[in-house]
Amino acid sequence: EFGSPVWWARNLPSAAGWIGPHDPLQSTAMRMDGKLRDGDGGIYSLMAILLPGFGSFRYPSKLLTFVSLGISGLAGLGFDRLAQSDRRRAVKIAFSLAVTSAVLLAGVVLSKPQLIQAFKTFVPEEAASSFGPFNANGAWSETRNALGHGLILYAVAFLALLSYPRTRTAGGVLILAIITMDLAYANRRLVITVPQSVFEIRPEILKRIDEAERLDPSPGPYRIHRMPYWEPTGWTQSFSLYRYRELVEWERKTIQPKYAIPLGIQYTLTEGVAELYDYWWFFSPFLGNRLYPNQPPDPQKNPQVVYHPRKGFDLWNTRYFVVPAVYANDERRSFSSFTFNSEPVYPTKVQLQGPAGEAFFKEWATKEDWRVLKNKQMFPRAWLVHDVEFREPVTDLNRKNREPLMLEMLYADDPFWTKKGQAVLDMRRVAFVEVADRRALFGFFSRQDPAPEESAKITLLDDQRVEIQAKLTSNGLVILSDIDYPGWELTIDGVPSPILRVNRLMRGAAVPAGDHTLVYTYRPRSVLIGAILSAIGLLATAALGLGIVRRPFSDELKPQTLLA
């Protein structure tokens, strides 16, 4: 953001009036006032727009590894050159840095009260983080320690350089030891451990969901949506030496995806660069109707609500929502759309009733800050329809080619998303099918609703195979709300059949009347090609190794000659 002209312009009062103020400290990707973000217009912003996935893949962090290695190599070469050909200059540099560190350290120690007051003045109170409120005394201590660290490092380097010509080997070893200890000390906080026992218990939220399923079993497999980014509100108000451990324990308790996937949890959405562009369309939040639709639009008292398309989560088989306990009108904590036709699993309604309930919720929101809701509008993982609407396949990344269809499919007409003249489409009886050649399917579908005796039941569901038992009284379309990704193959009663792209990204099959077994199998060609190339590489490596072993060294290539 500091490389953006928008950020720099907002430091000028005259410009801030028409382009808006700086982003709030606890900002998210969506600005409620519709203004540009602080980082817009910069080089990073431009790259995020032009390069697919750049914004979420954290390219700078990955490039930083190679940049650091390159700079380290150059620094090592430069040090060797200074120490060997211009040692006096190297000694002067080390001495100057040591003196500078000593002077700055003395200034920091002598002006402790003034510096602490300056920290308190220039750092706003809302600059709290998950590690607690801003600590001015701690900031001063860190500054003092950093300068003391530098003073010791440069002083030792100065002494090592003085003795370098006489004891080159010992001096080099000493400098290497200094650098090693320096890096270990500077990065000691990045070495974080958590007891293994934390990972050997079933997460608290899964226990609550297990109990809810025992009382009311799901008719089939289901998904869970865990809102991705939030932490307990109380963490910003208190300091803890064990916050990293508390963070791991809390994230695992609340089934943050990286912790619960090994437990067999199927998530609706796990935010990251691996999610498909079309899949994001079902869930991306936007500014919906006013928070209180019956009141006049006042930006301060009645702002627009950040709305997550509820129908998208319903379509993708979401049975449980894991959301914050404390609501806020941003994409991290706005769970308004998840409350319709949902019932609380935990905390329960009884726990939140009366004065005792208020006290319980206050403590719960501060320390735990999570709740579980059960979705009553969940679509099954597989269902069937007889009414379809054909659409041309969308293969590019053009927004205009997707938006009308997605709006038509996801529009729900709830209090936070209403549009005059817009009809609500019942996706339980109609589906959108994208095919290039419709002739093979003409006359196959009717306009009738599914009959009560018809069904599509999943009998097996794993990562590479899905089996469905379908019963139809007339020809129809069996929909599976799993992603239509290259590599999946379909057989109906053992006969290979084409997979239809349904509802933008789901898998569909045209099934004739009667009882049938549908089997989806994941057999991507890329895996076969990769296995063949790996085998060729291993054979080539073995052949080269065997040839080198059998070929004797010439006099010029003998190891002792090379060493000499």
Coordinates of C-alpha atoms in Angstrom, one line a residue:
E1 CA 0.0 0.0 0.0
F2 CA 2.9 2.4 0.6
G3 CA 3.8 2.1 -3.0
S4 CA 0.4 3.3 -4.1
P5 CA -0.3 6.9 -5.2
V6 CA -3.6 6.6 -3.5
W7 CA -2.0 6.1 -0.1
W8 CA 0.3 9.0 -0.6
A9 CA -2.5 11.3 -1.9
R10 CA -4.6 10.6 1.2
N11 CA -1.9 12.1 3.4
L12 CA -2.8 15.5 1.9
P13 CA -6.0 16.9 3.5
S14 CA -7.0 18.5 0.2
A15 CA -7.0 15.2 -1.6
A16 CA -8.4 13.1 1.2
G17 CA -11.7 15.0 0.9
W18 CA -12.6 13.6 -2.5
I19 CA -10.8 10.2 -2.6
G20 CA -11.6 9.3 1.0
P21 CA -9.6 8.6 4.1
H22 CA -7.0 5.9 4.7
D23 CA -8.2 2.3 5.2
P24 CA -9.1 1.6 8.8
L25 CA -6.5 -0.4 10.7
Q26 CA -8.7 -3.5 11.0
S27 CA -9.7 -3.2 7.3
T28 CA -10.9 -6.0 5.0
A29 CA -10.9 -6.3 1.2
M30 CA -14.2 -4.5 0.9
R31 CA -14.5 -0.8 1.8
M32 CA -18.0 0.1 2.9
D33 CA -17.9 3.6 1.4
G34 CA -17.0 2.3 -2.0
K35 CA -13.7 4.2 -2.2
L36 CA -10.4 2.8 -3.5
R37 CA -8.2 0.8 -1.2
D38 CA -4.9 2.3 0.0
G39 CA -3.0 -0.1 -2.2
D40 CA -4.9 0.5 -5.4
G41 CA -2.9 1.9 -8.2
G42 CA 0.5 0.6 -7.0
I43 CA 2.8 -1.9 -8.7
Y44 CA 1.5 -4.8 -6.5
S45 CA -2.1 -3.9 -7.3
L46 CA -1.3 -3.8 -11.0
M47 CA 0.3 -7.3 -10.8
A48 CA -2.6 -8.6 -8.8
I49 CA -4.9 -7.5 -11.6
L50 CA -2.9 -8.8 -14.5
L51 CA -1.5 -12.0 -13.1
P52 CA -4.0 -14.8 -12.3
G53 CA -3.9 -15.7 -8.6
F54 CA -1.2 -13.2 -7.7
G55 CA -3.2 -11.5 -5.0
S56 CA -3.9 -14.6 -3.0
F57 CA -0.8 -16.7 -3.7
R58 CA 1.6 -14.4 -1.8
Y59 CA 4.1 -14.3 -4.6
P60 CA 6.3 -11.7 -2.8
S61 CA 6.8 -14.1 0.1
K62 CA 7.9 -16.9 -2.2
L63 CA 10.2 -14.6 -4.3
L64 CA 11.7 -13.3 -1.1
T65 CA 13.4 -16.6 -0.4
F66 CA 15.3 -16.4 -3.7
V67 CA 16.0 -12.7 -3.3
S68 CA 17.4 -13.3 0.2
L69 CA 19.6 -16.1 -1.0
G70 CA 20.9 -13.9 -3.8
I71 CA 21.6 -11.0 -1.5
S72 CA 23.3 -13.3 1.0
G73 CA 25.6 -14.6 -1.7
L74 CA 26.5 -11.1 -2.9
A75 CA 27.1 -10.1 0.7
G76 CA 29.4 -13.0 1.2
L77 CA 31.4 -12.3 -1.9
G78 CA 31.6 -8.6 -1.0
F79 CA 32.8 -9.4 2.5
D80 CA 35.5 -11.7 1.2
R81 CA 36.6 -9.0 -1.2
L82 CA 36.8 -6.4 1.6
A83 CA 38.5 -8.7 4.0
Q84 CA 41.2 -9.8 1.5
S85 CA 41.9 -6.7 -0.6
D86 CA 40.6 -3.8 1.4
R87 CA 40.6 -4.9 5.0
R88 CA 41.1 -1.4 6.4
R89 CA 37.9 -0.3 4.8
A90 CA 36.0 -3.3 6.2
V91 CA 37.4 -2.5 9.7
K92 CA 36.3 1.1 9.4
I93 CA 32.7 0.1 8.3
A94 CA 32.4 -2.3 11.3
F95 CA 33.8 0.3 13.7
S96 CA 31.4 3.0 12.3
L97 CA 28.4 0.7 12.6
A98 CA 29.4 -0.2 16.2
V99 CA 29.8 3.5 17.2
T100 CA 26.5 4.4 15.5
S101 CA 24.7 1.6 17.3
A102 CA 26.3 2.8 20.6
V103 CA 25.2 6.4 20.1
L104 CA 21.7 5.4 19.2
L105 CA 21.4 3.0 22.1
A106 CA 22.6 5.7 24.5
G107 CA 20.0 8.1 23.1
V108 CA 17.2 5.6 23.4
V109 CA 18.1 4.8 27.0
L110 CA 18.5 8.5 28.0
S111 CA 15.2 9.5 26.3
K112 CA 13.1 6.6 27.6
P113 CA 10.2 8.8 28.9
Q114 CA 10.0 10.9 25.8
L115 CA 10.1 7.9 23.4
I116 CA 7.3 6.1 25.3
Q117 CA 5.2 9.2 25.2
A118 CA 5.8 9.6 21.5
F119 CA 4.8 6.0 20.9
K120 CA 1.6 6.6 22.8
T121 CA 0.9 9.8 20.8
F122 CA 1.5 8.5 17.3
V123 CA 0.1 5.0 17.6
P124 CA -3.7 5.0 17.7
E125 CA -5.6 3.0 20.4
E126 CA -7.3 0.9 17.7
A127 CA -3.9 -0.5 16.6
A128 CA -4.5 -3.6 18.6
S129 CA -3.9 -7.1 17.1
S130 CA -4.5 -10.7 18.0
F131 CA -1.5 -10.4 20.4
G132 CA -3.2 -7.7 22.4
P133 CA -3.2 -3.9 22.6
F134 CA -0.2 -1.8 21.6
N135 CA 2.4 -1.8 24.4
A136 CA 4.5 1.4 24.4
N137 CA 6.9 0.2 27.1
G138 CA 7.4 -3.0 25.1
A139 CA 8.1 -1.1 22.0
W140 CA 10.8 0.9 23.8
S141 CA 12.3 -2.3 25.2
E142 CA 12.4 -3.9 21.7
T143 CA 14.1 -0.8 20.3
R144 CA 16.7 -0.9 23.0
N145 CA 17.3 -4.6 22.6
A146 CA 17.7 -4.3 18.8
L147 CA 20.3 -1.6 19.1
G148 CA 22.1 -3.5 21.8
H149 CA 22.1 -6.6 19.6
G150 CA 23.6 -4.5 16.7
L151 CA 26.2 -3.0 19.0
I152 CA 27.4 -6.4 20.1
L153 CA 27.4 -7.9 16.6
Y154 CA 29.3 -5.0 15.0
A155 CA 31.8 -4.9 17.9
V156 CA 32.6 -8.6 17.6
A157 CA 32.8 -8.2 13.8
F158 CA 35.3 -5.3 14.3
L159 CA 37.5 -7.4 16.5
A160 CA 37.3 -10.4 14.1
L161 CA 38.3 -8.3 11.2
L162 CA 41.3 -6.9 13.1
S163 CA 42.7 -10.4 13.6
Y164 CA 41.6 -11.7 10.1
P165 CA 45.0 -11.6 8.4
R166 CA 46.8 -13.4 11.2
T167 CA 44.2 -16.1 11.8
R168 CA 42.3 -16.2 8.6
T169 CA 40.7 -19.6 9.2
A170 CA 39.9 -19.0 12.8
G171 CA 38.5 -15.5 11.9
G172 CA 36.3 -17.0 9.2
V173 CA 35.0 -19.6 11.6
L174 CA 34.3 -16.9 14.2
I175 CA 32.4 -14.7 11.8
L176 CA 30.4 -17.7 10.6
A177 CA 29.5 -18.5 14.2
I178 CA 28.5 -14.8 14.9
I179 CA 26.2 -14.8 11.9
T180 CA 24.7 -18.2 12.9
M181 CA 24.0 -16.9 16.5
D182 CA 22.7 -13.6 15.1
L183 CA 20.2 -15.3 12.9
A184 CA 19.1 -17.8 15.6
Y185 CA 18.6 -15.0 18.1
A186 CA 16.8 -12.7 15.7
N187 CA 14.4 -15.4 14.5
R188 CA 13.9 -17.2 17.8
R189 CA 10.2 -16.2 18.0
L190 CA 9.5 -17.8 14.7
V191 CA 10.3 -21.3 16.1
I192 CA 6.9 -22.2 17.6
T193 CA 5.9 -25.5 19.1
V194 CA 2.5 -26.8 20.3
P195 CA 2.0 -29.9 22.4
Q196 CA 1.1 -33.0 20.4
S197 CA -1.9 -33.5 22.7
V198 CA -3.6 -30.5 21.1
F199 CA -3.9 -32.6 17.9
E200 CA -5.1 -35.8 19.5
I201 CA -8.5 -34.7 20.7
R202 CA -11.6 -34.2 18.6
P203 CA -12.3 -30.5 18.0
E204 CA -15.1 -28.9 20.1
I205 CA -17.2 -27.9 17.2
L206 CA -17.2 -31.4 15.7
K207 CA -18.4 -32.7 19.0
R208 CA -21.3 -30.3 18.9
I209 CA -22.1 -31.3 15.3
D210 CA -21.8 -35.0 16.2
E211 CA -24.4 -34.5 18.9
A212 CA -26.7 -32.6 16.5
E213 CA -26.4 -35.4 13.9
R214 CA -27.2 -38.0 16.6
L215 CA -30.4 -36.2 17.3
D216 CA -31.3 -35.4 13.7
P217 CA -29.2 -37.5 11.2
S218 CA -28.5 -36.0 7.8
P219 CA -30.1 -37.9 4.9
G220 CA -26.7 -38.1 3.2
P221 CA -23.3 -36.6 3.0
Y222 CA -23.0 -32.8 3.7
R223 CA -20.6 -30.0 3.8
I224 CA -19.6 -27.5 6.5
H225 CA -18.8 -23.8 5.9
R226 CA -16.4 -22.2 8.3
M227 CA -16.1 -18.5 7.8
P228 CA -12.3 -18.2 7.2
Y229 CA -10.9 -15.1 9.0
W230 CA -11.7 -14.0 12.5
E231 CA -10.3 -14.4 16.0
P232 CA -11.8 -13.9 19.5
T233 CA -12.5 -10.2 20.2
G234 CA -10.9 -10.5 23.7
W235 CA -7.5 -11.2 22.2
T236 CA -7.1 -7.5 21.2
Q237 CA -7.8 -6.5 24.8
S238 CA -5.3 -8.6 26.6
F239 CA -1.6 -9.8 26.2
S240 CA -0.6 -13.4 26.5
L241 CA 2.9 -15.0 26.2
Y242 CA 1.1 -18.1 24.9
R243 CA -1.0 -16.5 22.2
Y244 CA 0.5 -18.7 19.4
R245 CA -0.5 -21.8 21.3
E246 CA -3.9 -20.3 22.0
L247 CA -4.3 -19.5 18.3
V248 CA -3.6 -23.1 17.3
E249 CA -5.9 -24.5 19.9
W250 CA -8.7 -22.1 19.0
E251 CA -8.4 -22.6 15.2
R252 CA -8.4 -26.4 15.6
K253 CA -11.4 -26.1 18.0
T254 CA -13.3 -24.1 15.4
I255 CA -12.2 -26.5 12.6
Q256 CA -10.1 -24.1 10.6
P257 CA -9.7 -26.0 7.3
K258 CA -6.0 -26.8 7.6
Y259 CA -6.6 -28.6 10.9
A260 CA -9.9 -30.5 10.2
I261 CA -9.3 -31.8 6.7
P262 CA -7.4 -34.9 8.1
L263 CA -10.5 -35.6 10.2
G264 CA -12.6 -36.2 7.1
I265 CA -14.4 -32.9 7.1
Q266 CA -15.8 -31.7 3.7
Y267 CA -15.8 -27.9 3.5
T268 CA -18.0 -25.8 1.2
L269 CA -15.3 -23.2 0.7
T270 CA -11.6 -23.0 1.7
E271 CA -10.3 -19.7 0.5
G272 CA -7.0 -19.8 -1.4
V273 CA -5.5 -19.7 -4.8
A274 CA -6.5 -23.3 -5.5
E275 CA -10.3 -22.4 -5.7
L276 CA -11.6 -22.2 -9.2
Y277 CA -12.7 -18.8 -10.6
D278 CA -16.2 -20.1 -11.3
Y279 CA -16.6 -21.6 -7.9
W280 CA -15.9 -18.3 -6.2
W281 CA -19.0 -16.8 -8.0
F282 CA -21.3 -18.9 -5.8
F283 CA -19.9 -17.4 -2.5
S284 CA -18.3 -14.0 -3.0
P285 CA -19.8 -11.4 -0.8
F286 CA -21.2 -8.1 -2.0
L287 CA -23.1 -5.1 -0.6
G288 CA -26.7 -6.1 -0.2
N289 CA -29.8 -4.1 0.8
R290 CA -29.9 -2.0 3.9
L291 CA -29.4 -3.7 7.2
Y292 CA -32.9 -2.6 8.2
P293 CA -34.9 -2.6 4.9
N294 CA -38.0 -0.8 6.3
Q295 CA -36.0 2.2 7.5
P296 CA -34.7 5.1 5.3
P297 CA -31.2 4.7 3.9
D298 CA -28.9 6.5 6.3
P299 CA -25.2 5.5 5.7
Q300 CA -24.4 6.0 9.4
K301 CA -27.4 4.5 11.1
N302 CA -28.6 2.1 8.5
P303 CA -25.7 1.0 6.3
Q304 CA -25.7 -1.6 3.6
V305 CA -25.0 -5.1 4.7
V306 CA -22.2 -7.4 3.5
Y307 CA -24.1 -10.2 2.0
H308 CA -22.8 -13.7 1.3
P309 CA -25.1 -15.4 -1.3
R310 CA -27.0 -17.8 0.8
K311 CA -28.4 -19.8 -2.1
G312 CA -24.9 -20.6 -3.3
F313 CA -24.2 -22.3 0.1
D314 CA -27.5 -24.1 0.0
L315 CA -26.9 -25.4 -3.6
W316 CA -23.5 -26.8 -2.5
N317 CA -24.8 -29.0 0.2
T318 CA -23.9 -26.9 3.2
R319 CA -25.6 -28.3 6.4
Y320 CA -23.7 -26.4 9.1
F321 CA -22.3 -22.8 9.3
V322 CA -19.5 -22.0 11.7
V323 CA -19.6 -18.3 12.2
P324 CA -18.3 -15.7 14.7
A325 CA -20.4 -15.0 17.9
V326 CA -19.9 -11.3 17.4
Y327 CA -21.4 -9.7 14.3
A328 CA -19.7 -7.0 12.3
N329 CA -20.7 -5.6 8.9
D330 CA -17.7 -6.8 7.0
E331 CA -16.9 -10.0 5.0
R332 CA -15.1 -11.6 8.0
R333 CA -18.0 -11.4 10.5
S334 CA -21.2 -10.6 8.5
F335 CA -23.2 -13.8 8.8
S336 CA -26.7 -12.3 8.2
S337 CA -27.5 -14.4 5.2
F338 CA -26.7 -17.6 7.2
T339 CA -29.4 -17.0 9.9
F340 CA -32.4 -17.5 7.6
N341 CA -34.0 -20.9 8.1
S342 CA -31.2 -22.0 10.3
E343 CA -31.3 -23.1 13.9
P344 CA -28.5 -22.6 16.5
V345 CA -26.6 -25.8 17.5
Y346 CA -24.3 -24.1 20.0
P347 CA -24.6 -21.9 21.9
T348 CA -28.3 -22.9 22.2
K349 CA -31.2 -20.6 22.5
V350 CA -31.7 -21.6 26.2
Q351 CA -28.1 -20.7 27.0
L352 CA -28.6 -17.1 25.7
Q353 CA -31.9 -16.4 27.4
G354 CA -32.4 -13.9 30.3
P355 CA -29.8 -12.1 32.4
A356 CA -27.7 -15.2 32.8
G357 CA -27.7 -15.7 29.1
E358 CA -26.5 -12.2 28.5
A359 CA -23.6 -12.7 31.0
F360 CA -22.8 -16.0 29.3
F361 CA -22.7 -14.5 25.9
K362 CA -20.5 -11.6 26.9
E363 CA -17.9 -14.0 28.3
W364 CA -18.3 -16.4 25.4
A365 CA -17.9 -13.7 22.8
T366 CA -14.7 -12.4 24.5
K367 CA -13.0 -15.8 25.0
E368 CA -14.4 -18.1 22.4
D369 CA -16.3 -16.1 19.8
W370 CA -17.9 -18.8 17.7
R371 CA -21.3 -20.3 17.0
V372 CA -22.7 -23.2 15.0
L373 CA -25.9 -23.0 12.9
K374 CA -27.7 -25.8 11.2
N375 CA -29.0 -25.0 7.7
K376 CA -32.6 -26.1 7.0
Q377 CA -32.4 -25.1 3.3
M378 CA -29.5 -27.5 2.4
F379 CA -29.7 -29.2 -0.9
P380 CA -28.8 -32.9 -1.0
R381 CA -25.5 -33.8 -2.5
A382 CA -27.3 -35.5 -5.4
W383 CA -30.8 -34.8 -6.7
L384 CA -32.7 -35.1 -10.0
V385 CA -34.8 -32.8 -12.2
H386 CA -36.7 -33.1 -15.5
D387 CA -36.8 -29.4 -16.5
V388 CA -33.6 -27.9 -18.0
E389 CA -32.6 -24.7 -19.7
F390 CA -29.7 -24.9 -22.2
R391 CA -26.9 -22.4 -22.2
E392 CA -23.8 -21.9 -24.3
P393 CA -20.6 -23.2 -22.6
V394 CA -18.6 -20.4 -20.9
T395 CA -14.9 -21.1 -21.3
D396 CA -13.3 -17.6 -21.0
L397 CA -12.8 -15.5 -17.9
N398 CA -15.2 -12.7 -19.1
R399 CA -17.3 -11.5 -16.2
K400 CA -20.2 -10.4 -18.5
N401 CA -20.6 -14.0 -19.7
R402 CA -21.2 -15.2 -16.2
E403 CA -23.0 -12.5 -14.3
P404 CA -26.6 -12.8 -15.8
L405 CA -26.7 -16.6 -15.3
M406 CA -25.2 -16.5 -11.8
L407 CA -27.6 -13.7 -10.7
E408 CA -30.6 -15.7 -12.1
M409 CA -29.5 -18.9 -10.3
L410 CA -28.5 -17.4 -6.9
Y411 CA -31.2 -14.7 -6.5
A412 CA -33.1 -15.6 -3.3
D413 CA -35.4 -12.6 -2.6
D414 CA -34.6 -12.4 1.1
P415 CA -34.5 -9.2 3.2
F416 CA -31.0 -8.4 2.3
W417 CA -31.2 -9.1 -1.4
T418 CA -34.4 -8.0 -3.2
K419 CA -34.8 -6.8 -6.7
K420 CA -38.1 -5.6 -8.2
G421 CA -39.2 -7.8 -11.1
Q422 CA -36.6 -10.5 -10.5
A423 CA -38.1 -14.0 -10.2
V424 CA -36.7 -16.6 -7.8
L425 CA -35.7 -19.8 -9.6
D426 CA -36.4 -23.1 -7.9
M427 CA -33.2 -25.0 -8.5
R428 CA -34.8 -28.2 -7.1
R429 CA -36.9 -28.6 -10.2
V430 CA -34.9 -26.9 -13.0
A431 CA -31.2 -26.9 -14.0
F432 CA -28.9 -25.0 -16.4
V433 CA -27.1 -27.3 -18.8
E434 CA -24.1 -26.0 -20.8
V435 CA -23.6 -28.1 -24.0
A436 CA -22.2 -27.2 -27.4
D437 CA -24.4 -29.7 -29.2
R438 CA -28.0 -29.9 -27.9
R439 CA -29.3 -32.3 -30.5
A440 CA -28.5 -35.4 -28.6
L441 CA -30.6 -34.2 -25.6
F442 CA -33.6 -32.8 -27.5
G443 CA -36.8 -34.5 -26.3
F444 CA -35.0 -36.1 -23.4
F445 CA -36.2 -33.7 -20.7
S446 CA -39.8 -32.6 -19.9
R447 CA -41.2 -29.7 -17.9
Q448 CA -42.6 -31.8 -15.1
D449 CA -41.6 -31.8 -11.4
P450 CA -39.8 -34.8 -9.8
A451 CA -42.2 -37.4 -8.7
P452 CA -42.3 -38.4 -5.0
E453 CA -41.1 -41.9 -5.7
E454 CA -38.1 -40.7 -7.6
S455 CA -34.7 -40.5 -5.8
A456 CA -31.0 -40.1 -6.2
K457 CA -29.1 -41.6 -3.3
I458 CA -25.3 -41.6 -2.8
T459 CA -24.1 -45.0 -1.7
L460 CA -20.3 -44.3 -1.8
L461 CA -18.4 -41.0 -1.6
D462 CA -14.7 -40.6 -1.5
D463 CA -12.0 -38.6 -3.2
Q464 CA -11.8 -40.6 -6.3
R465 CA -15.1 -42.5 -6.6
V466 CA -18.7 -41.6 -6.2
E467 CA -21.6 -44.1 -6.6
I468 CA -25.3 -43.0 -6.9
Q469 CA -28.4 -45.2 -7.0
A470 CA -31.0 -43.4 -9.1
K471 CA -34.7 -44.2 -9.5
L472 CA -36.6 -42.3 -12.2
T473 CA -40.2 -42.7 -13.5
S474 CA -39.2 -40.8 -16.6
N475 CA -36.1 -39.6 -18.3
G476 CA -34.3 -36.9 -16.3
L477 CA -31.1 -35.3 -15.1
V478 CA -29.2 -36.5 -12.1
I479 CA -27.2 -33.7 -10.5
L480 CA -24.2 -34.2 -8.3
S481 CA -23.0 -31.0 -6.5
D482 CA -19.4 -31.8 -6.9
I483 CA -17.1 -29.8 -9.2
D484 CA -17.0 -30.8 -12.9
Y485 CA -13.2 -31.0 -13.1
P486 CA -11.2 -32.6 -15.9
G487 CA -10.3 -36.2 -15.2
W488 CA -13.7 -37.4 -14.0
E489 CA -15.3 -40.3 -15.9
L490 CA -18.9 -41.5 -15.7
T491 CA -20.5 -44.9 -16.2
I492 CA -24.3 -45.7 -16.0
D493 CA -24.9 -49.3 -15.3
G494 CA -21.3 -50.0 -16.4
V495 CA -21.6 -48.1 -19.8
P496 CA -19.5 -45.0 -20.3
S497 CA -21.6 -41.9 -20.5
P498 CA -20.9 -38.2 -21.0
I499 CA -20.7 -35.8 -18.0
L500 CA -22.8 -32.7 -18.5
R501 CA -21.8 -29.4 -16.9
V502 CA -24.8 -28.3 -14.8
N503 CA -25.5 -25.1 -12.9
R504 CA -22.2 -23.6 -14.0
L505 CA -19.9 -26.0 -12.3
M506 CA -21.7 -29.2 -11.1
R507 CA -21.7 -32.6 -12.7
G508 CA -24.8 -33.9 -14.3
A509 CA -25.9 -37.1 -16.1
A510 CA -28.8 -37.7 -18.5
V511 CA -30.4 -40.8 -17.2
P512 CA -33.3 -42.8 -18.7
A513 CA -36.3 -43.9 -16.7
G514 CA -35.8 -46.9 -14.4
D515 CA -33.3 -47.9 -11.7
H516 CA -29.7 -47.2 -12.5
T517 CA -26.2 -47.1 -10.9
L518 CA -24.1 -44.1 -11.7
V519 CA -20.3 -44.3 -10.9
Y520 CA -18.0 -41.4 -11.1
T521 CA -14.3 -42.2 -11.2
Y522 CA -11.4 -39.8 -11.1
R523 CA -8.8 -40.8 -13.7
P524 CA -6.9 -37.7 -14.9
R525 CA -4.6 -38.1 -17.8
S526 CA -2.1 -35.8 -16.2
V527 CA -1.4 -38.4 -13.5
L528 CA -0.6 -41.0 -16.1
I529 CA 1.5 -38.6 -18.2
G530 CA 3.4 -37.6 -15.0
A531 CA 4.0 -41.2 -14.0
I532 CA 5.4 -42.0 -17.5
L533 CA 7.7 -39.0 -17.5
S534 CA 8.9 -39.9 -13.9
A535 CA 9.6 -43.4 -15.0
I536 CA 11.6 -42.2 -18.0
G537 CA 13.5 -39.8 -15.8
L538 CA 14.4 -42.6 -13.3
L539 CA 15.5 -45.0 -16.0
A540 CA 17.7 -42.3 -17.6
T541 CA 19.2 -41.4 -14.2
A542 CA 19.9 -45.1 -13.5
A543 CA 21.5 -45.5 -17.0
L544 CA 23.7 -42.5 -16.6
G545 CA 24.8 -43.6 -13.1
L546 CA 25.6 -47.0 -14.3
G547 CA 27.6 -45.6 -17.2
I548 CA 29.6 -43.4 -14.9
V549 CA 30.4 -46.3 -12.5
R550 CA 31.6 -48.5 -15.3
R551 CA 33.7 -45.8 -17.0
P552 CA 37.2 -45.5 -15.4
F553 CA 38.6 -42.1 -14.6
S554 CA 41.3 -40.6 -16.8
D555 CA 44.4 -39.1 -15.3
E556 CA 42.9 -35.6 -15.6
L557 CA 39.7 -36.5 -13.9
K558 CA 41.0 -38.6 -11.0
P559 CA 39.8 -37.3 -7.6
Q560 CA 43.2 -36.7 -6.3
T561 CA 44.2 -34.8 -9.4
L562 CA 41.1 -32.5 -9.1
L563 CA 41.8 -31.9 -5.4
A564 CA 45.4 -31.0 -6.1

